[in-house]
């Protein structure tokens, strides 16, 4: 199962085990069970602290539990083979079960240990899903930290009948005590927040004790990380308040145009951003949604950002980097069938539609790339484009048109997503040339029609917004209000690209630095902070 390179890497990792672990498998007579047996035997051969047995009685076959030998109540179960994107999750599960400390803040571990209740999680993932590892690893950590938390992590392709019975049409899909808990990417702090009814109050109380910053960055994507690093390097007290650190880049699969890096993936880049930010004295406040901006009354005064949990943060300069989100179709059926056939991530959810008929809405680069990827997995792809022609790069169009199981409709306006009450069964589009309405029977709809800036919370702040809702900035990343700057996809800067967002974040930070030193002596700012 493991090549020589992976075998050597895993052997190195397993040398960090502090106490014995047991791998207990429940297997059938199928090929996947044989592969599971082979994998576990290979793992056990790499460390004298790992043992493997194959006499488990779990109903899901193949599956295996990773158990801390000294405390069998601390265990996690994988159903199916955790390879592909999940191999790292498997390695971490082995290490954590064996007592190797996780790289998680102690207060997070304390919150997990303090959860009062019995929680039985079942989570479905696909091996091509780049959003799934975060959830897999979060639930693994929780199960190995708190004995009252149980976690079974299920590779959907191996248990297709179960996936169909539970109407799982988007991953990651997480069930708690038999009921749907959440669909989509979550970190451990987000899961804790959903379980702990006092989480918001605790976070608000913690934030209330913070002194004003010299620079507060609102948003934690590439632009926000860049801005924070630049202001921290100038010696300014810097905070980041982010709804989700990493931002939309975490939902991006292949990145091939980040100069000097031929290929990377969104989650990997997001982790690198976080690691770089942690190299500096930057106060990162994750899972904090900004709801209101109150500008300073006079230049050099404190701006205030009010958060959803009721807390507020103050700073002499604010850099807005709240990014953008996927645009919705806004047609009947889209909301009703979201995660029941309507999806936004072809890489994550494509494998769940193997052999089925799907549509991709959007003829730009994202839409055409999605259609190409899906055509290699599903039975048939119908691409719907509102414009009279596709807008993607020609090389992508040529590739798409060469695929035999793809149909392209241009000048087509999607008007409805239809379903049977449980899941999608088709869509309706209008031919914009003839006016005729047509229905396409299918099982999935992937929406790829661009971005919407996350700027709604600024509408009453006095910050100037464009007709499209973007923050209007000048060539120095300044807004119309003194001391408030903006960068990245939320602004009017053209070409929404990661590398451009990073550059704009740096520019906004340098402008904030210039603003602060020109509006108040640096020592006064430091004393006020």
Coordinates of C-alpha atoms in Angstrom, one line a residue:
X1 CA 0.0 0.0 0.0
X2 CA 2.8 2.4 0.9
X3 CA 5.6 3.2 -1.4
X4 CA 9.2 3.5 -0.1
X5 CA 9.1 7.2 0.4
X6 CA 5.8 7.1 2.4
X7 CA 7.1 4.2 4.4
X8 CA 10.2 6.0 5.4
X9 CA 8.3 9.2 6.3
X10 CA 5.8 7.2 8.4
X11 CA 8.5 5.4 10.2
X12 CA 10.1 8.7 11.1
X13 CA 6.8 10.0 12.4
X14 CA 6.1 6.9 14.4
X15 CA 9.4 7.3 16.3
X16 CA 7.5 10.2 18.1
X17 CA 5.0 7.8 19.7
X18 CA 5.2 8.1 23.5
X19 CA 3.0 5.1 24.4
X20 CA 1.6 2.0 22.6
X21 CA -1.4 2.1 20.3
X22 CA -3.6 -0.7 19.0
X23 CA -5.1 -0.9 15.5
X24 CA -8.2 -3.1 15.6
X25 CA -9.8 -3.8 12.2
X26 CA -13.2 -5.1 11.2
X27 CA -12.9 -6.7 7.7
X28 CA -14.9 -8.5 5.1
X29 CA -13.9 -10.5 2.1
X30 CA -13.7 -7.6 -0.4
X31 CA -10.7 -6.0 -2.0
X32 CA -10.9 -2.9 0.2
X33 CA -10.7 -5.1 3.3
X34 CA -7.6 -6.8 1.9
X35 CA -6.0 -3.4 1.3
X36 CA -6.9 -2.3 4.8
X37 CA -5.3 -5.4 6.2
X38 CA -2.2 -4.7 4.1
X39 CA -2.0 -1.1 5.2
X40 CA -2.3 -1.9 8.9
X41 CA 0.3 -4.6 8.8
X42 CA 2.7 -2.2 7.1
X43 CA 2.1 0.4 9.8
X44 CA 2.5 -2.1 12.7
X45 CA 5.8 -3.2 11.2
X46 CA 7.3 0.3 11.4
X47 CA 7.1 0.6 15.2
X48 CA 7.2 -1.7 18.3
X49 CA 4.6 0.6 19.8
X50 CA 2.0 -0.3 17.2
X51 CA 0.1 -3.6 17.1
X52 CA -2.6 -4.6 14.6
X53 CA -5.4 -7.2 15.0
X54 CA -8.2 -8.2 12.8
X55 CA -10.9 -9.5 15.1
X56 CA -13.0 -6.4 15.3
X57 CA -16.8 -6.6 15.2
X58 CA -17.9 -3.2 13.9
X59 CA -20.7 -3.4 11.3
X60 CA -18.9 -1.2 8.9
X61 CA -16.4 -3.3 7.0
X62 CA -13.7 -2.4 6.2
X63 CA -13.0 -0.2 9.2
X64 CA -10.4 0.1 11.9
X65 CA -10.1 1.8 15.3
X66 CA -6.9 3.6 16.5
X67 CA -6.9 3.0 20.2
X68 CA -4.6 4.4 23.0
X69 CA -3.6 1.1 24.7
X70 CA -3.4 2.7 28.2
X71 CA -6.9 4.2 27.9
X72 CA -9.2 2.4 25.3
X73 CA -11.9 5.0 25.8
X74 CA -9.7 7.3 23.7
X75 CA -10.0 6.1 20.2
X76 CA -11.1 7.1 16.7
X77 CA -12.4 4.9 13.9
X78 CA -11.8 5.1 10.1
X79 CA -14.3 3.4 7.8
X80 CA -12.6 2.9 4.4
X81 CA -9.1 3.7 3.6
X82 CA -7.9 7.2 4.6
X83 CA -5.5 7.8 1.8
X84 CA -5.2 10.7 -0.7
X85 CA -5.9 13.9 1.1
X86 CA -6.6 12.0 4.3
X87 CA -3.2 10.3 4.7
X88 CA -2.0 13.2 6.8
X89 CA -5.1 12.7 9.0
X90 CA -4.2 9.1 9.5
X91 CA -0.7 10.0 10.5
X92 CA -1.9 12.6 13.0
X93 CA -4.4 10.1 14.5
X94 CA -1.6 7.6 15.1
X95 CA 0.6 10.3 16.7
X96 CA -2.1 11.8 18.9
X97 CA -3.4 8.3 20.0
X98 CA 0.3 7.5 20.9
X99 CA 0.6 10.6 23.2
X100 CA 2.4 12.9 20.8
X101 CA 1.1 16.4 21.7
X102 CA -1.0 18.2 19.0
X103 CA 0.0 21.6 17.8
X104 CA -3.1 23.2 19.3
X105 CA -3.5 26.0 21.8
X106 CA -3.9 24.6 25.4
X107 CA -7.2 26.6 25.9
X108 CA -8.7 24.7 22.9
X109 CA -7.7 21.4 24.4
X110 CA -9.2 22.6 27.7
X111 CA -12.4 23.4 25.9
X112 CA -12.6 20.0 24.4
X113 CA -12.0 18.3 27.7
X114 CA -14.6 20.4 29.4
X115 CA -17.4 19.4 26.9
X116 CA -20.2 18.0 29.1
X117 CA -22.2 15.5 27.1
X118 CA -22.0 12.4 25.0
X119 CA -21.2 13.1 21.4
X120 CA -21.2 10.4 18.7
X121 CA -20.0 11.9 15.4
X122 CA -20.2 10.2 12.0
X123 CA -18.4 12.2 9.3
X124 CA -18.3 11.4 5.5
X125 CA -15.4 12.5 3.4
X126 CA -14.1 11.8 -0.1
X127 CA -10.5 11.2 -1.0
X128 CA -10.4 14.1 -3.4
X129 CA -11.9 16.6 -0.9
X130 CA -9.4 19.3 0.2
X131 CA -11.9 20.6 2.7
X132 CA -12.5 17.3 4.5
X133 CA -9.1 16.9 6.3
X134 CA -9.8 19.8 8.6
X135 CA -13.0 18.2 9.9
X136 CA -11.5 14.7 10.0
X137 CA -8.6 16.0 12.1
X138 CA -10.8 18.2 14.4
X139 CA -13.1 15.2 15.2
X140 CA -10.0 12.9 15.7
X141 CA -8.5 15.4 18.1
X142 CA -11.8 15.7 20.0
X143 CA -12.2 11.9 20.3
X144 CA -8.7 11.4 21.5
X145 CA -8.9 14.2 24.0
X146 CA -12.4 13.7 25.5
X147 CA -13.6 10.0 26.2
X148 CA -17.2 11.1 25.8
X149 CA -16.6 12.1 22.2
X150 CA -16.8 9.3 19.7
X151 CA -15.8 9.8 16.0
X152 CA -16.3 7.5 13.0
X153 CA -14.7 9.0 9.8
X154 CA -16.2 7.4 6.7
X155 CA -14.8 7.4 3.2
X156 CA -18.0 7.8 1.2
X157 CA -16.9 6.0 -1.9
X158 CA -16.5 2.7 0.0
X159 CA -19.9 3.1 1.6
X160 CA -22.0 4.3 -1.3
X161 CA -25.2 2.7 -0.2
X162 CA -24.9 4.4 3.2
X163 CA -24.2 7.7 1.5
X164 CA -27.3 7.3 -0.7
X165 CA -29.5 6.3 2.2
X166 CA -28.5 9.4 4.1
X167 CA -28.8 11.7 1.1
X168 CA -25.2 12.8 1.4
X169 CA -24.5 14.8 -1.7
X170 CA -21.8 17.1 -0.4
X171 CA -18.8 16.6 1.8
X172 CA -17.6 17.1 4.4
X173 CA -20.9 15.9 5.9
X174 CA -21.1 15.5 9.7
X175 CA -23.8 13.8 11.7
X176 CA -24.1 14.0 15.5
X177 CA -26.0 11.3 17.4
X178 CA -27.7 10.2 14.2
X179 CA -28.8 13.7 13.1
X180 CA -27.3 16.1 10.5
X181 CA -24.9 18.4 12.4
X182 CA -23.1 20.4 9.7
X183 CA -22.2 20.3 6.0
X184 CA -18.9 21.9 5.0
X185 CA -15.5 22.7 6.3
X186 CA -15.1 23.3 10.0
X187 CA -12.1 23.5 12.4
X188 CA -12.1 22.3 15.9
X189 CA -12.9 25.8 17.3
X190 CA -16.0 26.0 15.1
X191 CA -17.2 22.6 16.2
X192 CA -16.7 23.5 19.9
X193 CA -18.6 26.8 19.3
X194 CA -21.6 24.8 17.9
X195 CA -21.6 22.5 20.9
X196 CA -20.9 25.0 23.7
X197 CA -23.8 27.4 24.1
X198 CA -21.6 29.8 26.0
X199 CA -18.8 29.9 23.5
X200 CA -19.8 33.4 22.2
X201 CA -20.0 34.9 25.6
X202 CA -16.6 33.4 26.6
X203 CA -15.1 34.8 23.4
X204 CA -16.6 38.2 23.9
X205 CA -15.4 38.4 27.5
X206 CA -11.9 37.5 26.4
X207 CA -11.9 40.2 23.7
X208 CA -13.3 42.8 26.1
X209 CA -10.0 42.7 28.0
X210 CA -7.9 43.6 25.0
X211 CA -6.3 47.0 24.7
X212 CA -6.7 49.1 21.5
X213 CA -4.4 48.1 18.6
X214 CA -2.4 50.4 16.5
X215 CA -3.6 48.4 13.4
X216 CA -6.6 46.0 13.3
X217 CA -6.9 43.9 10.2
X218 CA -10.5 42.6 9.6
X219 CA -10.3 39.4 7.5
X220 CA -7.7 36.6 7.5
X221 CA -7.1 35.7 3.9
X222 CA -4.0 36.4 1.8
X223 CA -4.5 40.1 1.9
X224 CA -5.2 40.2 5.6
X225 CA -2.2 38.0 6.5
X226 CA 0.1 40.1 4.3
X227 CA -1.2 43.4 5.9
X228 CA -0.7 42.0 9.4
X229 CA 2.8 40.8 8.8
X230 CA 3.8 44.1 7.3
X231 CA 2.5 46.2 10.2
X232 CA 3.9 43.8 12.8
X233 CA 7.3 44.2 11.1
X234 CA 7.0 47.9 11.6
X235 CA 6.7 47.3 15.3
X236 CA 3.0 48.2 15.5
X237 CA 0.6 46.3 17.8
X238 CA -1.5 44.3 15.3
X239 CA -4.6 42.3 15.6
X240 CA -6.5 40.1 13.1
X241 CA -10.2 39.5 13.5
X242 CA -11.3 36.9 11.0
X243 CA -14.4 34.9 10.4
X244 CA -12.2 32.1 9.1
X245 CA -8.5 32.4 9.0
X246 CA -7.3 31.6 5.5
X247 CA -10.5 32.8 3.8
X248 CA -11.6 31.7 0.4
X249 CA -8.2 30.4 -0.4
X250 CA -9.0 27.4 1.8
X251 CA -11.7 26.4 -0.8
X252 CA -9.3 26.5 -3.7
X253 CA -7.8 23.3 -5.1
X254 CA -4.9 23.6 -7.5
X255 CA -2.9 26.9 -7.6
X256 CA -0.5 27.1 -10.5
X257 CA -0.1 30.8 -10.9
X258 CA 1.5 31.7 -7.6
X259 CA 4.8 33.0 -8.8
X260 CA 7.9 30.9 -7.7
X261 CA 5.6 28.0 -6.6
X262 CA 4.7 25.9 -9.7
X263 CA 1.9 24.1 -7.8
X264 CA 0.2 24.2 -4.4
X265 CA -3.2 23.8 -3.0
X266 CA -5.4 26.2 -1.0
X267 CA -5.3 24.4 2.4
X268 CA -1.5 24.1 2.1
X269 CA -1.2 27.8 1.3
X270 CA -3.6 28.7 4.1
X271 CA -1.5 26.7 6.6
X272 CA 1.6 28.5 5.3
X273 CA -0.1 31.9 5.8
X274 CA -1.0 30.9 9.4
X275 CA 2.5 29.7 10.2
X276 CA 4.0 32.9 8.8
X277 CA 1.7 35.1 10.8
X278 CA 2.5 33.2 14.0
X279 CA 6.2 34.1 13.5
X280 CA 5.2 37.6 14.7
X281 CA 3.5 39.1 17.7
X282 CA 0.1 39.3 16.0
X283 CA -3.1 38.7 18.0
X284 CA -5.2 36.4 15.8
X285 CA -8.9 36.3 16.8
X286 CA -10.4 33.6 14.6
X287 CA -14.1 32.8 14.2
X288 CA -15.0 36.5 14.8
X289 CA -17.5 38.0 12.4
X290 CA -17.5 41.8 12.1
X291 CA -21.0 43.4 12.1
X292 CA -20.4 47.1 12.3
X293 CA -17.7 49.7 11.8
X294 CA -17.7 52.9 13.7
X295 CA -15.1 55.3 12.3
X296 CA -13.1 57.6 14.5
X297 CA -14.6 61.0 15.0
X298 CA -11.3 62.8 14.3
X299 CA -8.2 61.7 12.4
X300 CA -5.8 59.9 14.7
X301 CA -8.7 58.7 16.9
X302 CA -9.8 55.2 17.5
X303 CA -12.0 53.3 15.0
X304 CA -14.2 50.6 16.5
X305 CA -15.2 47.3 15.0
X306 CA -18.2 45.6 16.6
X307 CA -18.3 41.8 16.4
X308 CA -21.3 39.5 16.1
X309 CA -20.8 38.2 19.7
X310 CA -21.2 41.8 21.0
X311 CA -17.6 42.5 21.7
X312 CA -15.7 45.3 20.1
X313 CA -12.2 46.1 19.1
X314 CA -10.5 49.5 18.7
X315 CA -7.5 50.6 16.6
X316 CA -5.9 53.8 15.2
X317 CA -5.9 52.3 11.7
X318 CA -8.1 49.6 10.3
X319 CA -7.4 47.4 7.2
X320 CA -10.5 45.8 5.7
X321 CA -9.7 42.5 3.9
X322 CA -13.0 40.6 4.3
X323 CA -12.7 39.1 0.8
X324 CA -15.6 37.6 -1.3
X325 CA -17.8 34.5 -1.4
X326 CA -19.3 32.4 -4.2
X327 CA -22.2 34.1 -6.0
X328 CA -25.5 32.3 -5.7
X329 CA -27.8 31.8 -8.7
X330 CA -30.7 33.3 -6.9
X331 CA -33.3 31.0 -8.5
X332 CA -36.1 28.8 -7.0
X333 CA -34.7 25.5 -5.8
X334 CA -31.1 26.6 -5.2
X335 CA -31.4 27.1 -1.5
X336 CA -33.9 24.3 -1.0
X337 CA -31.5 21.7 -2.5
X338 CA -28.2 23.1 -1.3
X339 CA -26.1 20.1 -0.3
X340 CA -28.8 17.9 -1.7
X341 CA -27.6 18.1 -5.3
X342 CA -26.7 21.8 -5.5
X343 CA -23.0 22.2 -4.8
X344 CA -20.2 24.8 -5.2
X345 CA -17.0 22.7 -4.9
X346 CA -16.5 20.2 -7.8
X347 CA -13.3 18.9 -6.2
X348 CA -15.0 18.0 -2.9
X349 CA -18.3 16.8 -4.1
X350 CA -17.6 15.5 -7.6
X351 CA -16.9 11.9 -6.5
X352 CA -20.4 11.7 -4.9
X353 CA -21.9 12.0 -8.4
X354 CA -19.8 9.2 -10.1
X355 CA -21.6 8.0 -13.2
X356 CA -24.5 10.5 -12.8
X357 CA -25.6 13.5 -14.8
X358 CA -24.7 17.0 -13.6
X359 CA -24.7 20.6 -14.8
X360 CA -22.1 23.3 -14.3
X361 CA -23.5 26.9 -14.3
X362 CA -20.9 29.3 -15.6
X363 CA -18.6 29.6 -18.6
X364 CA -15.6 31.4 -17.1
X365 CA -12.4 29.7 -16.1
X366 CA -13.9 28.3 -12.9
X367 CA -16.9 26.9 -14.6
X368 CA -15.0 25.3 -17.5
X369 CA -12.3 23.9 -15.2
X370 CA -15.1 22.4 -13.0
X371 CA -16.8 20.9 -16.1
X372 CA -13.5 19.3 -17.2
X373 CA -12.8 17.8 -13.8
X374 CA -16.3 16.5 -13.5
X375 CA -16.3 15.0 -17.0
X376 CA -13.6 12.6 -15.8
X377 CA -15.9 11.4 -12.9
X378 CA -19.5 11.7 -13.8
X379 CA -21.6 10.2 -16.5
X380 CA -22.4 13.5 -18.3
X381 CA -21.9 17.2 -17.9
X382 CA -24.1 20.0 -19.2
X383 CA -22.5 23.4 -19.1
X384 CA -24.9 26.4 -18.9
X385 CA -23.6 29.8 -19.8
X386 CA -25.7 33.0 -19.8
X387 CA -23.5 34.8 -22.3
X388 CA -23.4 34.1 -26.0
X389 CA -20.0 32.5 -25.7
X390 CA -17.8 30.9 -23.1
X391 CA -15.5 33.3 -21.3
X392 CA -12.8 30.9 -20.2
X393 CA -9.3 30.8 -21.6
X394 CA -9.2 29.2 -25.1
X395 CA -7.0 26.3 -24.0
X396 CA -9.6 25.4 -21.4
X397 CA -12.4 25.7 -24.0
X398 CA -10.6 23.5 -26.4
X399 CA -10.1 20.8 -23.7
X400 CA -13.7 20.9 -22.7
X401 CA -15.0 20.6 -26.3
X402 CA -12.8 17.6 -26.9
X403 CA -14.6 15.6 -24.2
X404 CA -17.3 13.3 -25.4
X405 CA -19.6 13.4 -22.4
X406 CA -20.1 17.2 -22.3
X407 CA -22.9 19.4 -23.7
X408 CA -22.5 23.2 -23.9
X409 CA -25.5 25.6 -23.9
X410 CA -24.7 29.3 -24.4
X411 CA -27.2 32.2 -24.3
X412 CA -28.9 30.1 -21.6
X413 CA -30.4 31.6 -18.4
X414 CA -30.9 29.2 -15.6
X415 CA -34.4 29.9 -14.1
X416 CA -35.0 27.0 -11.6
X417 CA -33.4 24.0 -9.9
X418 CA -36.0 21.2 -9.6
X419 CA -36.2 18.3 -7.2
X420 CA -38.4 15.6 -5.7
X421 CA -38.4 17.0 -2.2
X422 CA -35.3 15.1 -1.2
X423 CA -32.7 15.8 -3.9
X424 CA -32.1 17.5 -7.2
X425 CA -33.7 15.9 -10.3
X426 CA -33.1 18.7 -12.9
X427 CA -32.9 22.3 -13.9
X428 CA -34.8 24.6 -16.2
X429 CA -33.1 27.2 -18.4
X430 CA -34.4 29.7 -20.9
X431 CA -32.9 30.0 -24.4
X432 CA -32.2 33.7 -24.5
X433 CA -32.4 33.8 -28.3
X434 CA -35.7 31.9 -28.8
X435 CA -37.2 32.5 -25.4
X436 CA -38.1 28.8 -25.1
X437 CA -37.8 27.2 -21.7
X438 CA -36.1 23.8 -21.6
X439 CA -35.6 21.2 -18.8
X440 CA -32.5 19.1 -18.3
X441 CA -32.8 16.0 -16.2
X442 CA -29.8 15.5 -13.9
X443 CA -28.8 14.7 -10.3
X444 CA -26.4 17.5 -9.5
X445 CA -25.9 21.3 -10.1
X446 CA -22.5 22.9 -9.6
X447 CA -22.7 26.7 -9.4
X448 CA -19.6 28.6 -10.7
X449 CA -20.7 32.1 -11.5
X450 CA -18.2 34.4 -9.8
X451 CA -17.9 36.3 -6.5
X452 CA -19.8 38.7 -4.2
X453 CA -17.7 41.0 -1.9
X454 CA -18.2 40.6 1.8
X455 CA -19.1 44.2 2.5
X456 CA -22.7 44.2 3.6
X457 CA -21.7 45.1 7.1
X458 CA -20.2 48.3 6.0
X459 CA -23.2 49.9 4.3
X460 CA -24.0 52.3 7.2
X461 CA -20.4 53.0 8.1
X462 CA -19.6 55.8 5.7
X463 CA -17.1 53.8 3.8
X464 CA -17.7 54.3 0.1
X465 CA -18.9 51.2 -1.8
X466 CA -19.1 50.7 -5.6
X467 CA -22.5 49.8 -7.2
X468 CA -21.2 46.1 -7.0
X469 CA -20.6 46.4 -3.3
X470 CA -16.8 46.7 -3.5
X471 CA -14.9 49.0 -1.2
X472 CA -13.7 52.0 -3.2
X473 CA -10.0 52.6 -2.7
X474 CA -7.3 54.8 -4.2
X475 CA -3.8 53.8 -5.5
X476 CA -2.6 53.7 -1.9
X477 CA -5.3 51.3 -0.7
X478 CA -7.0 54.1 1.2
X479 CA -10.8 54.4 1.5
X480 CA -12.6 57.7 1.7
X481 CA -12.3 57.7 5.5
X482 CA -9.0 58.7 7.1
X483 CA -7.3 55.8 8.8
X484 CA -9.4 53.1 7.1
X485 CA -7.7 51.1 4.3
X486 CA -8.8 48.0 2.3
X487 CA -7.2 45.3 0.2
X488 CA -8.0 42.1 -1.7
X489 CA -11.2 40.8 -3.3
X490 CA -13.5 43.0 -1.3
X491 CA -12.1 46.1 -3.1
X492 CA -12.4 47.7 -6.5
X493 CA -8.9 46.5 -7.5
X494 CA -9.3 44.5 -10.7
X495 CA -8.3 40.9 -11.2
X496 CA -9.2 38.9 -8.1
X497 CA -6.0 36.8 -7.7
X498 CA -4.2 35.6 -4.6
X499 CA -0.9 37.2 -5.5
X500 CA -2.6 40.5 -6.2
X501 CA -4.4 40.3 -2.8
X502 CA -1.1 39.8 -1.1
X503 CA 0.5 42.8 -2.8
X504 CA -2.5 45.0 -2.0
X505 CA -2.4 43.8 1.6
X506 CA 1.2 44.9 1.9
X507 CA 0.3 48.3 0.2
X508 CA -2.5 48.9 2.7
X509 CA -0.3 48.1 5.6
X510 CA 2.4 50.5 4.5
X511 CA -0.3 53.2 4.0
X512 CA -1.6 52.5 7.5
X513 CA 1.9 52.9 8.8
X514 CA 2.4 56.2 7.0
X515 CA -1.0 57.4 8.3
X516 CA -0.2 56.6 11.9
X517 CA 3.2 58.2 12.0
X518 CA 1.8 61.3 10.4
X519 CA -1.2 61.7 12.6
X520 CA 0.3 61.1 16.0
X521 CA 3.9 60.6 17.3
X522 CA 4.8 56.9 17.5
X523 CA 5.4 57.1 21.2
X524 CA 1.9 58.5 21.9
X525 CA 0.4 55.8 19.8
X526 CA 2.3 53.1 21.8
X527 CA 1.2 54.6 25.1
X528 CA -2.4 54.8 24.0
X529 CA -2.3 51.1 22.9

